[in-house]
PDB file of C-alpha atoms in Angstrom:
ATOM      1  CA  MET A 940      56.347   1.591  -1.768  1.00 72.00           C
ATOM      2  CA  SER A 941      56.198   4.002   1.060  1.00 86.00           C
ATOM      3  CA  ILE A 942      52.435   5.957   1.013  1.00 90.00           C
ATOM      4  CA  THR A 943      52.865   9.134   2.197  1.00 91.00           C
ATOM      5  CA  ALA A 944      50.570  11.555   3.570  1.00 86.00           C
ATOM      6  CA  ALA A 945      50.952  14.264   0.887  1.00 88.00           C
ATOM      7  CA  MET A 946      49.805  11.342  -1.959  1.00 90.00           C
ATOM      8  CA  VAL A 947      47.243  10.272   0.705  1.00 87.00           C
ATOM      9  CA  LYS A 948      46.385  14.152   0.959  1.00 84.00           C
ATOM     10  CA  GLU A 949      46.453  14.838  -2.780  1.00 86.00           C
ATOM     11  CA  LEU A 950      43.394  11.676  -3.860  1.00 83.00           C
ATOM     12  CA  ARG A 951      41.125  13.318  -0.889  1.00 76.00           C
ATOM     13  CA  GLU A 952      41.548  15.729  -2.702  1.00 72.00           C
ATOM     14  CA  ILE A 953      40.458  13.627  -6.161  1.00 75.00           C
ATOM     15  CA  THR A 954      38.021  11.798  -4.929  1.00 70.00           C
ATOM     16  CA  GLY A 955      36.565  13.193  -1.154  1.00 63.00           C
ATOM     17  CA  ALA A 956      36.873   9.404  -0.332  1.00 68.00           C
ATOM     18  CA  GLY A 957      38.154   9.031   3.457  1.00 66.00           C
ATOM     19  CA  MET A 958      41.959   9.003   4.896  1.00 73.00           C
ATOM     20  CA  MET A 959      41.637   5.720   5.401  1.00 76.00           C
ATOM     21  CA  GLU A 960      39.827   4.848   2.493  1.00 76.00           C
ATOM     22  CA  CYS A 961      42.094   6.606   0.340  1.00 82.00           C
ATOM     23  CA  LYS A 962      45.378   5.207   2.138  1.00 88.00           C
ATOM     24  CA  LYS A 963      44.407   1.562   1.665  1.00 87.00           C
ATOM     25  CA  ALA A 964      43.127   2.045  -1.792  1.00 87.00           C
ATOM     26  CA  LEU A 965      46.877   3.457  -2.445  1.00 92.00           C
ATOM     27  CA  VAL A 966      48.325   0.327  -1.348  1.00 92.00           C
ATOM     28  CA  GLU A 967      46.774  -1.795  -3.162  1.00 91.00           C
ATOM     29  CA  THR A 968      47.917  -0.217  -5.898  1.00 92.00           C
ATOM     30  CA  ASN A 969      51.304   0.246  -4.509  1.00 92.00           C
ATOM     31  CA  GLY A 970      50.988   4.567  -5.411  1.00 91.00           C
ATOM     32  CA  ASP A 971      49.609   4.694  -8.369  1.00 92.00           C
ATOM     33  CA  ILE A 972      47.426   7.288  -7.698  1.00 88.00           C
ATOM     34  CA  GLU A 973      45.385   7.081 -10.992  1.00 88.00           C
ATOM     35  CA  VAL A 974      44.519   3.622 -10.729  1.00 90.00           C
ATOM     36  CA  ALA A 975      43.515   4.502  -7.025  1.00 87.00           C
ATOM     37  CA  VAL A 976      41.227   6.804  -8.403  1.00 83.00           C
ATOM     38  CA  GLU A 977      39.577   4.255 -10.642  1.00 82.00           C
ATOM     39  CA  ASN A 978      38.945   2.124  -7.375  1.00 83.00           C
ATOM     40  CA  LEU A 979      37.827   4.457  -5.751  1.00 79.00           C
ATOM     41  CA  ARG A 980      35.156   4.993  -7.843  1.00 73.00           C
ATOM     42  CA  LYS A 981      34.312   1.975  -9.045  1.00 74.00           C
ATOM     43  CA  SER A 982      33.470   1.295  -5.121  1.00 70.00           C
ATOM     44  CA  GLY A 983      31.424   4.103  -4.483  1.00 67.00           C
ATOM     45  CA  ALA A 984      29.345   3.326  -7.344  1.00 52.00           C
ATOM     46  CA  ALA A 985      28.651   0.022  -5.411  1.00 49.00           C
ATOM     47  CA  LYS A 986      28.187   2.471  -2.252  1.00 59.00           C
ATOM     48  CA  ALA A 987      26.010   3.755  -4.581  1.00 58.00           C
ATOM     49  CA  ALA A 988      23.593   1.471  -5.138  1.00 56.00           C
ATOM     50  CA  LYS A 989      23.696   0.030  -1.967  1.00 56.00           C
ATOM     51  CA  LYS A 990      22.593   2.869  -0.765  1.00 58.00           C
ATOM     52  CA  SER A 991      20.212   3.724  -3.271  1.00 57.00           C
ATOM     53  CA  GLY A 992      17.565   1.796  -1.715  1.00 60.00           C
ATOM     54  CA  ARG A 993      17.451   4.039   1.681  1.00 72.00           C
ATOM     55  CA  VAL A 994      14.641   6.651   1.527  1.00 71.00           C
ATOM     56  CA  ALA A 995      15.890  10.084   0.546  1.00 75.00           C
ATOM     57  CA  ALA A 996      13.370  12.433   2.493  1.00 82.00           C
ATOM     58  CA  ASP A 997      15.094  15.807   2.822  1.00 94.00           C
ATOM     59  CA  GLY A 998      17.004  17.950   0.974  1.00 96.00           C
ATOM     60  CA  ILE A 999      16.316  20.742  -1.112  1.00 97.00           C
ATOM     61  CA  ILE A1000      14.044  23.191  -4.422  1.00 98.00           C
ATOM     62  CA  LYS A1001      16.368  24.711  -6.576  1.00 98.00           C
ATOM     63  CA  VAL A1002      15.681  27.331  -9.435  1.00 98.00           C
ATOM     64  CA  ALA A1003      17.261  28.839 -11.874  1.00 97.00           C
ATOM     65  CA  THR A1004      16.281  31.613 -14.344  1.00 96.00           C
ATOM     66  CA  ALA A1005      17.496  32.412 -17.546  1.00 96.00           C
ATOM     67  CA  ASP A1006      17.937  36.168 -19.019  1.00 95.00           C
ATOM     68  CA  ASP A1007      15.219  37.036 -21.212  1.00 95.00           C
ATOM     69  CA  ASN A1008      12.803  35.463 -17.735  1.00 95.00           C
ATOM     70  CA  LYS A1009      11.368  33.607 -20.670  1.00 96.00           C
ATOM     71  CA  SER A1010      12.015  30.181 -19.361  1.00 97.00           C
ATOM     72  CA  ALA A1011      13.051  28.568 -16.037  1.00 97.00           C
ATOM     73  CA  TYR A1012      13.388  25.522 -14.139  1.00 98.00           C
ATOM     74  CA  ILE A1013      12.853  23.826 -10.293  1.00 98.00           C
ATOM     75  CA  ALA A1014      14.649  20.900  -9.419  1.00 98.00           C
ATOM     76  CA  GLU A1015      13.971  18.837  -5.765  1.00 97.00           C
ATOM     77  CA  ILE A1016      17.159  17.412  -5.086  1.00 97.00           C
ATOM     78  CA  ASN A1017      16.940  14.808  -2.094  1.00 95.00           C
ATOM     79  CA  CYS A1018      19.422  13.121   0.258  1.00 94.00           C
ATOM     80  CA  GLU A1019      18.694  11.411   3.709  1.00 92.00           C
ATOM     81  CA  THR A1020      18.964  13.907   6.506  1.00 91.00           C
ATOM     82  CA  ASP A1021      18.725  17.817   7.297  1.00 92.00           C
ATOM     83  CA  PHE A1022      22.775  17.770   8.493  1.00 93.00           C
ATOM     84  CA  VAL A1023      22.940  16.411   4.849  1.00 94.00           C
ATOM     85  CA  ALA A1024      21.042  19.180   2.957  1.00 95.00           C
ATOM     86  CA  LYS A1025      23.292  21.734   4.792  1.00 95.00           C
ATOM     87  CA  ASP A1026      25.951  20.573   4.063  1.00 95.00           C
ATOM     88  CA  SER A1027      28.431  22.428   1.687  1.00 96.00           C
ATOM     89  CA  ASN A1028      29.512  19.843  -0.920  1.00 95.00           C
ATOM     90  CA  PHE A1029      25.482  18.584  -1.561  1.00 97.00           C
ATOM     91  CA  LEU A1030      24.828  22.391  -1.806  1.00 97.00           C
ATOM     92  CA  GLN A1031      27.516  22.981  -4.444  1.00 97.00           C
ATOM     93  CA  PHE A1032      26.329  19.443  -6.575  1.00 97.00           C
ATOM     94  CA  ALA A1033      22.399  21.416  -6.504  1.00 98.00           C
ATOM     95  CA  ASP A1034      24.022  24.569  -8.005  1.00 98.00           C
ATOM     96  CA  THR A1035      25.613  22.543 -10.855  1.00 98.00           C
ATOM     97  CA  LEU A1036      22.373  20.635 -11.187  1.00 98.00           C
ATOM     98  CA  ILE A1037      20.563  23.446 -11.985  1.00 98.00           C
ATOM     99  CA  GLN A1038      22.395  25.663 -14.062  1.00 97.00           C
ATOM    100  CA  ALA A1039      23.349  22.288 -15.585  1.00 98.00           C
ATOM    101  CA  ALA A1040      19.302  22.472 -16.279  1.00 97.00           C
ATOM    102  CA  LEU A1041      19.402  25.757 -17.952  1.00 96.00           C
ATOM    103  CA  ASP A1042      22.547  25.564 -20.236  1.00 96.00           C
ATOM    104  CA  ASN A1043      21.603  22.165 -21.584  1.00 96.00           C
ATOM    105  CA  ASN A1044      17.975  23.094 -22.310  1.00 95.00           C
ATOM    106  CA  VAL A1045      17.226  19.087 -20.951  1.00 95.00           C
ATOM    107  CA  ASP A1046      13.884  17.575 -20.516  1.00 89.00           C
ATOM    108  CA  SER A1047      14.118  15.179 -17.843  1.00 94.00           C
ATOM    109  CA  VAL A1048      16.043  13.405 -15.076  1.00 94.00           C
ATOM    110  CA  GLU A1049      18.209  11.056 -17.881  1.00 94.00           C
ATOM    111  CA  ALA A1050      19.054  13.747 -19.317  1.00 95.00           C
ATOM    112  CA  LEU A1051      20.367  16.125 -17.194  1.00 97.00           C
ATOM    113  CA  MET A1052      21.940  13.268 -15.419  1.00 95.00           C
ATOM    114  CA  ALA A1053      23.955  12.481 -18.714  1.00 95.00           C
ATOM    115  CA  CYS A1054      24.748  16.026 -19.261  1.00 96.00           C
ATOM    116  CA  GLU A1055      28.826  16.678 -18.820  1.00 95.00           C
ATOM    117  CA  VAL A1056      30.213  19.304 -16.974  1.00 95.00           C
ATOM    118  CA  ASP A1057      34.256  19.253 -16.101  1.00 92.00           C
ATOM    119  CA  GLY A1058      34.831  16.466 -17.931  1.00 91.00           C
ATOM    120  CA  LYS A1059      32.253  14.197 -15.651  1.00 89.00           C
ATOM    121  CA  ASN A1060      28.410  13.194 -16.526  1.00 92.00           C
ATOM    122  CA  LEU A1061      26.187  14.638 -13.737  1.00 95.00           C
ATOM    123  CA  GLU A1062      25.251  10.656 -13.025  1.00 92.00           C
ATOM    124  CA  GLN A1063      28.710   9.656 -11.907  1.00 89.00           C
ATOM    125  CA  ALA A1064      29.415  13.175 -10.050  1.00 92.00           C
ATOM    126  CA  ARG A1065      26.084  12.169  -7.733  1.00 92.00           C
ATOM    127  CA  THR A1066      28.224   8.717  -7.534  1.00 89.00           C
ATOM    128  CA  ASP A1067      30.977  10.609  -5.854  1.00 89.00           C
ATOM    129  CA  LEU A1068      29.135  12.875  -3.778  1.00 91.00           C
ATOM    130  CA  VAL A1069      27.976   9.313  -2.361  1.00 89.00           C
ATOM    131  CA  ALA A1070      30.578   7.571  -1.517  1.00 84.00           C
ATOM    132  CA  LYS A1071      31.761  11.265  -0.305  1.00 85.00           C
ATOM    133  CA  ILE A1072      29.246  12.124   2.242  1.00 86.00           C
ATOM    134  CA  GLY A1073      27.621   8.779   2.722  1.00 84.00           C
ATOM    135  CA  GLU A1074      23.635   9.197   2.007  1.00 87.00           C
ATOM    136  CA  ASN A1075      21.873   8.684  -0.737  1.00 88.00           C
ATOM    137  CA  ILE A1076      21.095  11.810  -3.415  1.00 92.00           C
ATOM    138  CA  GLN A1077      18.787  11.613  -5.969  1.00 93.00           C
ATOM    139  CA  LEU A1078      17.939  14.042  -8.736  1.00 94.00           C
ATOM    140  CA  ARG A1079      14.237  12.955  -7.714  1.00 94.00           C
ATOM    141  CA  ARG A1080      12.563  15.684 -10.856  1.00 96.00           C
ATOM    142  CA  ILE A1081      13.076  18.595 -12.699  1.00 97.00           C
ATOM    143  CA  GLN A1082      10.574  20.502 -14.601  1.00 97.00           C
ATOM    144  CA  LYS A1083      11.229  23.530 -16.606  1.00 97.00           C
ATOM    145  CA  VAL A1084       7.900  26.432 -17.418  1.00 97.00           C
ATOM    146  CA  VAL A1085       8.003  28.652 -20.424  1.00 96.00           C
ATOM    147  CA  ALA A1086       6.068  32.288 -21.263  1.00 95.00           C
ATOM    148  CA  ALA A1087       6.389  32.915 -24.357  1.00 88.00           C
ATOM    149  CA  ASP A1088       4.522  35.290 -24.138  1.00 91.00           C
ATOM    150  CA  GLY A1089       5.405  36.709 -21.241  1.00 95.00           C
ATOM    151  CA  GLN A1090       7.919  36.390 -18.061  1.00 97.00           C
ATOM    152  CA  VAL A1091       8.643  33.388 -15.739  1.00 97.00           C
ATOM    153  CA  GLY A1092       8.929  34.536 -12.010  1.00 96.00           C
ATOM    154  CA  SER A1093      10.018  32.746  -9.028  1.00 97.00           C
ATOM    155  CA  TYR A1094      10.488  31.962  -5.305  1.00 97.00           C
ATOM    156  CA  LEU A1095      11.873  29.622  -3.115  1.00 97.00           C
ATOM    157  CA  HIS A1096      10.425  29.850   0.456  1.00 96.00           C
ATOM    158  CA  GLY A1097      14.020  28.570   2.834  1.00 95.00           C
ATOM    159  CA  LYS A1098      14.898  25.303   1.083  1.00 94.00           C
ATOM    160  CA  ASN A1099      11.706  23.400   1.320  1.00 96.00           C
ATOM    161  CA  ILE A1100       9.194  25.013  -1.192  1.00 97.00           C
ATOM    162  CA  GLY A1101       9.391  26.221  -4.378  1.00 97.00           C
ATOM    163  CA  VAL A1102       7.456  27.891  -6.718  1.00 98.00           C
ATOM    164  CA  LEU A1103       7.479  29.594 -10.512  1.00 98.00           C
ATOM    165  CA  VAL A1104       4.915  31.385 -12.290  1.00 98.00           C
ATOM    166  CA  ALA A1105       4.858  32.183 -15.973  1.00 98.00           C
ATOM    167  CA  ALA A1106       2.306  35.241 -16.729  1.00 98.00           C
ATOM    168  CA  THR A1107       1.416  37.932 -18.962  1.00 97.00           C
ATOM    169  CA  GLY A1108       1.053  41.556 -17.484  1.00 97.00           C
ATOM    170  CA  ALA A1109       2.653  40.817 -14.772  1.00 96.00           C
ATOM    171  CA  ASP A1110       5.474  43.208 -13.321  1.00 94.00           C
ATOM    172  CA  GLU A1111       8.396  40.944 -11.588  1.00 93.00           C
ATOM    173  CA  ASP A1112       6.997  42.321  -8.500  1.00 95.00           C
ATOM    174  CA  LEU A1113       3.140  41.195  -9.242  1.00 97.00           C
ATOM    175  CA  ILE A1114       4.548  37.985 -10.113  1.00 97.00           C
ATOM    176  CA  LYS A1115       6.693  37.697  -7.351  1.00 96.00           C
ATOM    177  CA  ASP A1116       3.657  38.479  -5.126  1.00 97.00           C
ATOM    178  CA  LEU A1117       1.903  35.813  -7.261  1.00 98.00           C
ATOM    179  CA  ALA A1118       4.602  32.455  -6.610  1.00 97.00           C
ATOM    180  CA  MET A1119       4.235  33.577  -3.305  1.00 97.00           C
ATOM    181  CA  HIS A1120       1.057  32.625  -2.894  1.00 97.00           C
ATOM    182  CA  VAL A1121       0.878  29.811  -4.320  1.00 97.00           C
ATOM    183  CA  ALA A1122       3.970  28.969  -2.094  1.00 97.00           C
ATOM    184  CA  ALA A1123       1.452  29.528   1.329  1.00 96.00           C
ATOM    185  CA  SER A1124      -1.826  28.394  -0.635  1.00 96.00           C
ATOM    186  CA  ASN A1125      -0.673  25.133  -2.506  1.00 96.00           C
ATOM    187  CA  PRO A1126      -3.836  25.960  -4.813  1.00 97.00           C
ATOM    188  CA  GLN A1127      -4.021  22.884  -7.465  1.00 96.00           C
ATOM    189  CA  TYR A1128      -4.645  24.776 -10.840  1.00 97.00           C
ATOM    190  CA  VAL A1129      -5.141  28.100 -12.018  1.00 98.00           C
ATOM    191  CA  ASP A1130      -8.749  28.238 -12.855  1.00 97.00           C
ATOM    192  CA  ALA A1131     -11.679  25.765 -13.126  1.00 95.00           C
ATOM    193  CA  ASP A1132     -11.060  25.175 -16.985  1.00 95.00           C
ATOM    194  CA  GLU A1133      -8.147  23.137 -15.231  1.00 96.00           C
ATOM    195  CA  VAL A1134      -9.605  21.242 -13.064  1.00 95.00           C
ATOM    196  CA  PRO A1135      -9.746  17.267 -14.953  1.00 94.00           C
ATOM    197  CA  ALA A1136     -13.768  16.246 -15.387  1.00 94.00           C
ATOM    198  CA  ASP A1137     -13.048  13.275 -13.397  1.00 93.00           C
ATOM    199  CA  VAL A1138     -11.953  14.897 -10.223  1.00 91.00           C
ATOM    200  CA  LEU A1139     -14.898  17.452 -10.136  1.00 92.00           C
ATOM    201  CA  GLU A1140     -17.432  14.493 -10.751  1.00 91.00           C
ATOM    202  CA  LYS A1141     -16.143  12.545  -8.147  1.00 90.00           C
ATOM    203  CA  GLU A1142     -15.643  15.244  -5.627  1.00 89.00           C
ATOM    204  CA  LYS A1143     -19.379  16.156  -6.818  1.00 86.00           C
ATOM    205  CA  GLU A1144     -20.683  12.122  -5.475  1.00 87.00           C
ATOM    206  CA  ILE A1145     -19.180  12.511  -1.927  1.00 87.00           C
ATOM    207  CA  LEU A1146     -21.237  15.730  -1.650  1.00 87.00           C
ATOM    208  CA  VAL A1147     -23.954  14.511  -2.978  1.00 83.00           C
ATOM    209  CA  ALA A1148     -24.068  11.160  -0.549  1.00 82.00           C
ATOM    210  CA  GLN A1149     -23.024  13.569   2.499  1.00 80.00           C
ATOM    211  CA  ALA A1150     -26.159  15.867   1.488  1.00 79.00           C
ATOM    212  CA  GLN A1151     -28.409  13.664   0.970  1.00 76.00           C
ATOM    213  CA  ASP A1152     -27.669  12.237   4.559  1.00 73.00           C
ATOM    214  CA  SER A1153     -29.478  15.686   5.578  1.00 72.00           C
ATOM    215  CA  GLY A1154     -32.332  14.058   4.592  1.00 74.00           C
ATOM    216  CA  LYS A1155     -33.340  17.349   2.744  1.00 77.00           C
ATOM    217  CA  PRO A1156     -35.518  17.876  -0.312  1.00 80.00           C
ATOM    218  CA  ALA A1157     -33.861  16.758  -3.793  1.00 78.00           C
ATOM    219  CA  GLU A1158     -34.281  20.418  -5.051  1.00 83.00           C
ATOM    220  CA  ILE A1159     -32.931  21.127  -1.764  1.00 84.00           C
ATOM    221  CA  ILE A1160     -29.954  19.034  -1.768  1.00 80.00           C
ATOM    222  CA  GLU A1161     -29.152  20.642  -5.545  1.00 83.00           C
ATOM    223  CA  LYS A1162     -28.601  23.532  -4.201  1.00 87.00           C
ATOM    224  CA  MET A1163     -26.542  22.841  -1.866  1.00 87.00           C
ATOM    225  CA  VAL A1164     -24.357  20.890  -3.708  1.00 87.00           C
ATOM    226  CA  GLU A1165     -24.159  23.212  -6.184  1.00 89.00           C
ATOM    227  CA  GLY A1166     -22.737  25.895  -3.447  1.00 90.00           C
ATOM    228  CA  ARG A1167     -20.045  23.343  -2.381  1.00 91.00           C
ATOM    229  CA  ILE A1168     -18.857  22.518  -5.467  1.00 92.00           C
ATOM    230  CA  ARG A1169     -18.867  26.690  -5.987  1.00 93.00           C
ATOM    231  CA  LYS A1170     -16.652  26.488  -3.180  1.00 94.00           C
ATOM    232  CA  TYR A1171     -14.593  23.876  -3.733  1.00 93.00           C
ATOM    233  CA  LEU A1172     -13.396  25.285  -6.739  1.00 95.00           C
ATOM    234  CA  ALA A1173     -12.408  28.438  -5.146  1.00 95.00           C
ATOM    235  CA  GLU A1174      -9.836  25.956  -2.132  1.00 95.00           C
ATOM    236  CA  ILE A1175      -8.132  24.543  -5.330  1.00 96.00           C
ATOM    237  CA  THR A1176      -7.632  27.191  -8.023  1.00 97.00           C
ATOM    238  CA  LEU A1177      -5.439  29.446  -8.078  1.00 98.00           C
ATOM    239  CA  LYS A1178      -7.738  32.216  -9.525  1.00 98.00           C
ATOM    240  CA  GLY A1179      -9.698  31.035  -6.942  1.00 97.00           C
ATOM    241  CA  GLN A1180      -8.087  31.537  -3.696  1.00 97.00           C
ATOM    242  CA  ASN A1181      -8.272  35.087  -1.530  1.00 97.00           C
ATOM    243  CA  PHE A1182      -4.676  36.234  -2.323  1.00 97.00           C
ATOM    244  CA  VAL A1183      -3.244  35.925   0.772  1.00 96.00           C
ATOM    245  CA  LYS A1184      -1.519  39.413   0.750  1.00 95.00           C
ATOM    246  CA  ASP A1185      -4.923  41.025   0.782  1.00 96.00           C
ATOM    247  CA  PRO A1186      -7.475  38.322   2.132  1.00 95.00           C
ATOM    248  CA  ASP A1187     -10.466  40.885   0.217  1.00 97.00           C
ATOM    249  CA  VAL A1188     -10.147  40.106  -3.134  1.00 97.00           C
ATOM    250  CA  THR A1189      -9.270  36.947  -4.857  1.00 97.00           C
ATOM    251  CA  VAL A1190      -6.294  36.162  -7.358  1.00 98.00           C
ATOM    252  CA  ALA A1191      -8.393  36.558 -10.399  1.00 98.00           C
ATOM    253  CA  LYS A1192      -9.411  39.759  -8.691  1.00 98.00           C
ATOM    254  CA  LEU A1193      -5.725  40.873  -8.444  1.00 98.00           C
ATOM    255  CA  LEU A1194      -5.097  39.937 -12.177  1.00 98.00           C
ATOM    256  CA  LYS A1195      -7.841  41.684 -13.822  1.00 98.00           C
ATOM    257  CA  ASN A1196      -6.735  44.736 -11.907  1.00 97.00           C
ATOM    258  CA  ASN A1197      -3.448  44.283 -13.326  1.00 97.00           C
ATOM    259  CA  GLN A1198      -4.248  43.475 -16.765  1.00 97.00           C
ATOM    260  CA  ALA A1199      -2.605  40.238 -16.285  1.00 98.00           C
ATOM    261  CA  ASP A1200      -3.280  36.926 -16.629  1.00 98.00           C
ATOM    262  CA  VAL A1201      -1.334  33.257 -15.014  1.00 98.00           C
ATOM    263  CA  LEU A1202      -0.335  31.144 -18.154  1.00 97.00           C
ATOM    264  CA  ASN A1203       1.249  28.337 -15.740  1.00 96.00           C
ATOM    265  CA  PHE A1204       2.892  27.641 -12.432  1.00 98.00           C
ATOM    266  CA  VAL A1205       4.982  24.575 -10.508  1.00 98.00           C
ATOM    267  CA  ARG A1206       5.207  24.817  -6.713  1.00 98.00           C
ATOM    268  CA  PHE A1207       7.193  21.716  -5.458  1.00 97.00           C
ATOM    269  CA  GLU A1208       8.224  20.269  -2.053  1.00 96.00           C
ATOM    270  CA  VAL A1209      10.969  18.909  -0.600  1.00 95.00           C
ATOM    271  CA  GLY A1210      10.105  15.226   0.233  1.00 91.00           C
ATOM    272  CA  GLU A1211       5.624  15.717  -0.520  1.00 91.00           C
ATOM    273  CA  GLY A1212       4.763  12.466  -1.561  1.00 85.00           C
ATOM    274  CA  ILE A1213       7.834  10.136   0.018  1.00 80.00           C
ATOM    275  CA  GLU A1214       6.716   7.873   2.313  1.00 71.00           C
ATOM    276  CA  LYS A1215       8.851   8.043   5.283  1.00 66.00           C
ATOM    277  CA  GLY A1216      10.313   5.453   7.463  1.00 56.00           C
ATOM    278  CA  GLU A1217      10.010   4.629  11.006  1.00 51.00           C
ATOM    279  CA  ASP A1218      13.295   4.813  11.136  1.00 50.00           C
ATOM    280  CA  ASN A1219      15.665   7.657  11.348  1.00 51.00           C
ATOM    281  CA  PHE A1220      19.024   8.987  11.379  1.00 49.00           C
ATOM    282  CA  VAL A1221      19.108   9.112  14.988  1.00 53.00           C
ATOM    283  CA  GLU A1222      18.597   6.078  15.494  1.00 57.00           C
ATOM    284  CA  GLU A1223      20.516   4.450  13.943  1.00 53.00           C
ATOM    285  CA  VAL A1224      23.415   6.284  15.499  1.00 54.00           C
ATOM    286  CA  MET A1225      22.770   4.997  18.570  1.00 52.00           C
ATOM    287  CA  SER A1226      21.560   1.181  16.975  1.00 56.00           C
ATOM    288  CA  GLN A1227      25.149   1.825  15.691  1.00 52.00           C
ATOM    289  CA  ALA A1228      27.005   2.768  18.902  1.00 55.00           C
ATOM    290  CA  ARG A1229      24.810   0.308  21.350  1.00 59.00           C
ATOM    291  CA  GLY A1230      26.136  -2.528  18.763  1.00 55.00           C
ATOM    292  CA  LYS A1231      29.949  -0.936  19.324  1.00 45.00           C
TER     293      LYS A1231
END
């Protein structure tokens, strides 16, 4: 059977695969588009599995808030390069993921990827996108924040940092300011009460060891450590930090002045905690060029 340009175009529109791959698939199936689609998707699954071991440390942070502002989701969707992180197909997939999370009230990455959108589960959509784009693409993490007695606000700093803040007694502007502060200052906990005892004890051990090297008396060392612990807690807690828009007041003071409180916050940054390999996309292309 003669394979026409129109048939190749149709298959490309369905699968997003390359022109030569589509033509080859049609030749192998004697022009049967349905079987060609199935074969390309199977091939895409194989490609996705092969690429899944490659480091995906670039990407985008997405947020979505419920209409009543009582809950919201934040997600990190990864790819390998900044180039793909700006690709319209990747961005559309990221939008689909975060909206599906909100629509289906999911509680995990696995639950979200099992959701169906337009007759296809999101894991299959991811596999198809890997085959189309040629990079490892992953939904790395997703988290829901709820404020039953307050509201949730968000802030996105470009595509790389996203924050959700759940607060009571705060208006939309204050919550956004708080989220911007979290994005900039990266606190680890809401307040000192949230800091785990083992974290605090470990820090105290380090500070005591440092202070003992000074040769000062024990009672002086104790006061030195107490002061340094207070400074440490101020640095790692949201309420202890100086507010980025007005460093003369702490966030705790800001909240008190507005009769508000922070219940919880989540901060995602693209690629945090991922160990990136020394090889990069540019080097890979150059290597291939030298090979040719």
